[in-house]
């Protein structure tokens, strides 16, 4: 018996020593990688729970001001390329990492999983991400009214005009249920990652490589319309009083992203927080998210 015990002890030690996998964060709109009031304090909090974990909070740009502004104005496809380069360059991630995206960072990290399979993403945790896009911003985050008014004006002018598409991130996941055809043709980001224009086999193959897709929806979300988009639900075409949930959507039924396959293997977790957008409590995070970061 003794050698077996020794072997097990040795294995346990190896696991403890190697620690939990690295964690990559991507902030939301109006925020930055390192804001002490948001992701900065979350990083500290995660370290109280997982003291040895390596955490990379993605900064899109060379400083915090650029990072914040890029969240509004840098073409989302270029942001994904930028993030993929950062992930590739970080040798600490080569054995794999867990990804947590906040708000639009949720759909951005899904695009990373679909386009950049290396280094390997393990669990993808989307906290309030808008996987079927938005049709309205009841509240603009951040405290810059100039930027918020500018965004509303641009979306009003025409979210699907090519100038707006190329220069406003939020237009790139604007989903107008009254203009499904226009959206499919013109959306340079969301319609592409959701396989609505052409079918990209690699997107499905790559997304299927992750272990679990954890989708967090905020039950009192005052920022995202419709909040069901956080669970991949969206309005029925031409009807904003009816929501088609993921399992009834053609994306799922045709298994274009492997979501049906993953769901049948219980690899999609539909979580909820009974709060406003991103306003989860520490205890909720400990109970619901930390378990997915441990191994
Ligand atoms: C990798 O992680 C170690 C330990 O946390 C850290 O000292 C080092 O700077 C990290 N390397 C990179 C490229 O960030
Ligand atoms: C808001 O953003 C604009 C454009 O980037 C900038 O010129 C202005 O100083 C900002 N205002 C505040 C209050 O930060
Ligand atoms: C939705 O409305 C548009 C514009 O009126 C129309 O072209 C389209 O056929 C409608 N779609 C459905 C499924 O009713
Ligand atoms: C929109 O959906 C609602 C709720 O399912 C339904 O009662 C209504 O008839 C639909 N409207 C149209 C125009 O299809």
PDB file of C-alpha atoms in Angstrom, residues 136-235:
ATOM      1  CA  UNK A 136     -30.492  49.651 -27.487  1.00  0.00           C
ATOM      2  CA  UNK A 137     -28.281  51.032 -24.735  1.00  0.00           C
ATOM      3  CA  UNK A 138     -30.626  52.290 -22.006  1.00  0.00           C
ATOM      4  CA  UNK A 139     -27.628  53.557 -20.083  1.00  0.00           C
ATOM      5  CA  UNK A 140     -24.204  54.411 -21.394  1.00  0.00           C
ATOM      6  CA  UNK A 141     -21.446  53.353 -19.008  1.00  0.00           C
ATOM      7  CA  UNK A 142     -18.506  55.495 -17.990  1.00  0.00           C
ATOM      8  CA  UNK A 143     -18.923  59.127 -17.099  1.00  0.00           C
ATOM      9  CA  UNK A 144     -18.266  60.829 -20.412  1.00  0.00           C
ATOM     10  CA  UNK A 145     -21.482  62.317 -21.747  1.00  0.00           C
ATOM     11  CA  UNK A 146     -19.747  63.636 -24.873  1.00  0.00           C
ATOM     12  CA  UNK A 147     -18.806  60.098 -25.927  1.00  0.00           C
ATOM     13  CA  UNK A 148     -22.247  58.706 -25.015  1.00  0.00           C
ATOM     14  CA  UNK A 149     -24.121  61.318 -27.054  1.00  0.00           C
ATOM     15  CA  UNK A 150     -21.765  60.815 -29.968  1.00  0.00           C
ATOM     16  CA  UNK A 151     -22.414  57.065 -29.928  1.00  0.00           C
ATOM     17  CA  UNK A 152     -26.185  57.495 -29.826  1.00  0.00           C
ATOM     18  CA  UNK A 153     -26.006  59.924 -32.734  1.00  0.00           C
ATOM     19  CA  UNK A 154     -23.901  57.529 -34.797  1.00  0.00           C
ATOM     20  CA  UNK A 155     -26.158  54.539 -34.124  1.00  0.00           C
ATOM     21  CA  UNK A 156     -29.136  56.708 -35.037  1.00  0.00           C
ATOM     22  CA  UNK A 157     -27.458  57.909 -38.217  1.00  0.00           C
ATOM     23  CA  UNK A 158     -27.120  54.325 -39.341  1.00  0.00           C
ATOM     24  CA  UNK A 159     -25.422  51.508 -37.442  1.00  0.00           C
ATOM     25  CA  UNK A 160     -24.973  49.571 -40.678  1.00  0.00           C
ATOM     26  CA  UNK A 161     -23.382  52.358 -42.724  1.00  0.00           C
ATOM     27  CA  UNK A 162     -19.837  51.288 -43.490  1.00  0.00           C
ATOM     28  CA  UNK A 163     -18.298  54.402 -41.955  1.00  0.00           C
ATOM     29  CA  UNK A 164     -20.097  53.732 -38.659  1.00  0.00           C
ATOM     30  CA  UNK A 165     -19.324  50.003 -38.802  1.00  0.00           C
ATOM     31  CA  UNK A 166     -15.634  50.649 -39.172  1.00  0.00           C
ATOM     32  CA  UNK A 167     -15.388  53.302 -36.486  1.00  0.00           C
ATOM     33  CA  UNK A 168     -17.827  52.440 -33.730  1.00  0.00           C
ATOM     34  CA  UNK A 169     -17.413  49.207 -31.772  1.00  0.00           C
ATOM     35  CA  UNK A 170     -21.011  49.171 -30.517  1.00  0.00           C
ATOM     36  CA  UNK A 171     -22.339  49.360 -34.089  1.00  0.00           C
ATOM     37  CA  UNK A 172     -20.349  46.190 -34.814  1.00  0.00           C
ATOM     38  CA  UNK A 173     -22.629  44.223 -32.483  1.00  0.00           C
ATOM     39  CA  UNK A 174     -25.763  46.306 -33.105  1.00  0.00           C
ATOM     40  CA  UNK A 175     -28.521  43.870 -34.017  1.00  0.00           C
ATOM     41  CA  UNK A 176     -31.701  45.396 -35.436  1.00  0.00           C
ATOM     42  CA  UNK A 177     -34.463  42.749 -35.525  1.00  0.00           C
ATOM     43  CA  UNK A 178     -36.361  44.878 -38.051  1.00  0.00           C
ATOM     44  CA  UNK A 179     -33.389  44.774 -40.425  1.00  0.00           C
ATOM     45  CA  UNK A 180     -32.093  41.220 -40.130  1.00  0.00           C
ATOM     46  CA  UNK A 181     -30.926  41.093 -43.742  1.00  0.00           C
ATOM     47  CA  UNK A 182     -29.054  44.365 -43.526  1.00  0.00           C
ATOM     48  CA  UNK A 183     -27.500  43.258 -40.237  1.00  0.00           C
ATOM     49  CA  UNK A 184     -26.351  39.955 -41.725  1.00  0.00           C
ATOM     50  CA  UNK A 185     -24.728  41.669 -44.694  1.00  0.00           C
ATOM     51  CA  UNK A 186     -23.263  44.721 -42.950  1.00  0.00           C
ATOM     52  CA  UNK A 187     -22.259  43.762 -39.400  1.00  0.00           C
ATOM     53  CA  UNK A 188     -18.494  43.415 -39.648  1.00  0.00           C
ATOM     54  CA  UNK A 189     -18.090  41.672 -36.293  1.00  0.00           C
ATOM     55  CA  UNK A 190     -21.109  39.967 -34.744  1.00  0.00           C
ATOM     56  CA  UNK A 191     -22.666  38.576 -37.933  1.00  0.00           C
ATOM     57  CA  UNK A 192     -19.249  37.139 -38.762  1.00  0.00           C
ATOM     58  CA  UNK A 193     -18.537  35.399 -35.450  1.00  0.00           C
ATOM     59  CA  UNK A 194     -22.154  34.142 -35.355  1.00  0.00           C
ATOM     60  CA  UNK A 195     -21.799  32.505 -38.795  1.00  0.00           C
ATOM     61  CA  UNK A 196     -24.600  34.583 -40.308  1.00  0.00           C
ATOM     62  CA  UNK A 197     -22.921  35.525 -43.587  1.00  0.00           C
ATOM     63  CA  UNK A 198     -20.666  32.645 -44.445  1.00  0.00           C
ATOM     64  CA  UNK A 199     -19.979  29.451 -42.551  1.00  0.00           C
ATOM     65  CA  UNK A 200     -16.458  29.306 -41.160  1.00  0.00           C
ATOM     66  CA  UNK A 201     -15.734  25.725 -40.150  1.00  0.00           C
ATOM     67  CA  UNK A 202     -12.749  26.777 -38.022  1.00  0.00           C
ATOM     68  CA  UNK A 203     -14.989  28.883 -35.765  1.00  0.00           C
ATOM     69  CA  UNK A 204     -16.933  25.785 -34.802  1.00  0.00           C
ATOM     70  CA  UNK A 205     -13.903  23.501 -34.516  1.00  0.00           C
ATOM     71  CA  UNK A 206     -12.078  26.031 -32.373  1.00  0.00           C
ATOM     72  CA  UNK A 207     -14.976  26.890 -30.069  1.00  0.00           C
ATOM     73  CA  UNK A 208     -15.523  23.178 -29.459  1.00  0.00           C
ATOM     74  CA  UNK A 209     -11.964  22.982 -28.088  1.00  0.00           C
ATOM     75  CA  UNK A 210     -12.833  24.917 -24.931  1.00  0.00           C
ATOM     76  CA  UNK A 211     -13.965  22.933 -21.905  1.00  0.00           C
ATOM     77  CA  UNK A 212     -17.016  24.899 -20.800  1.00  0.00           C
ATOM     78  CA  UNK A 213     -18.880  28.012 -21.864  1.00  0.00           C
ATOM     79  CA  UNK A 214     -20.209  29.811 -18.797  1.00  0.00           C
ATOM     80  CA  UNK A 215     -22.814  32.458 -19.647  1.00  0.00           C
ATOM     81  CA  UNK A 216     -23.827  34.900 -16.931  1.00  0.00           C
ATOM     82  CA  UNK A 217     -27.032  36.899 -17.332  1.00  0.00           C
ATOM     83  CA  UNK A 218     -28.051  39.795 -15.083  1.00  0.00           C
ATOM     84  CA  UNK A 219     -31.702  39.544 -14.104  1.00  0.00           C
ATOM     85  CA  UNK A 220     -32.021  43.292 -13.446  1.00  0.00           C
ATOM     86  CA  UNK A 221     -29.805  44.447 -16.261  1.00  0.00           C
ATOM     87  CA  UNK A 222     -30.391  48.139 -16.964  1.00  0.00           C
ATOM     88  CA  UNK A 223     -27.672  48.394 -19.597  1.00  0.00           C
ATOM     89  CA  UNK A 224     -28.181  45.646 -22.149  1.00  0.00           C
ATOM     90  CA  UNK A 225     -31.283  45.360 -24.349  1.00  0.00           C
ATOM     91  CA  UNK A 226     -32.368  42.621 -24.592  1.00  0.00           C
ATOM     92  CA  UNK A 227     -30.563  41.094 -21.593  1.00  0.00           C
ATOM     93  CA  UNK A 228     -31.450  37.611 -22.947  1.00  0.00           C
ATOM     94  CA  UNK A 229     -28.574  38.208 -25.381  1.00  0.00           C
ATOM     95  CA  UNK A 230     -26.309  37.379 -22.414  1.00  0.00           C
ATOM     96  CA  UNK A 231     -27.636  33.804 -22.734  1.00  0.00           C
ATOM     97  CA  UNK A 232     -27.590  33.910 -26.569  1.00  0.00           C
ATOM     98  CA  UNK A 233     -31.310  34.718 -26.808  1.00  0.00           C
ATOM     99  CA  UNK A 234     -32.670  37.431 -29.111  1.00  0.00           C
ATOM    100  CA  UNK A 235     -35.836  38.972 -30.513  1.00  0.00           C
TER     101      UNK A 235
END
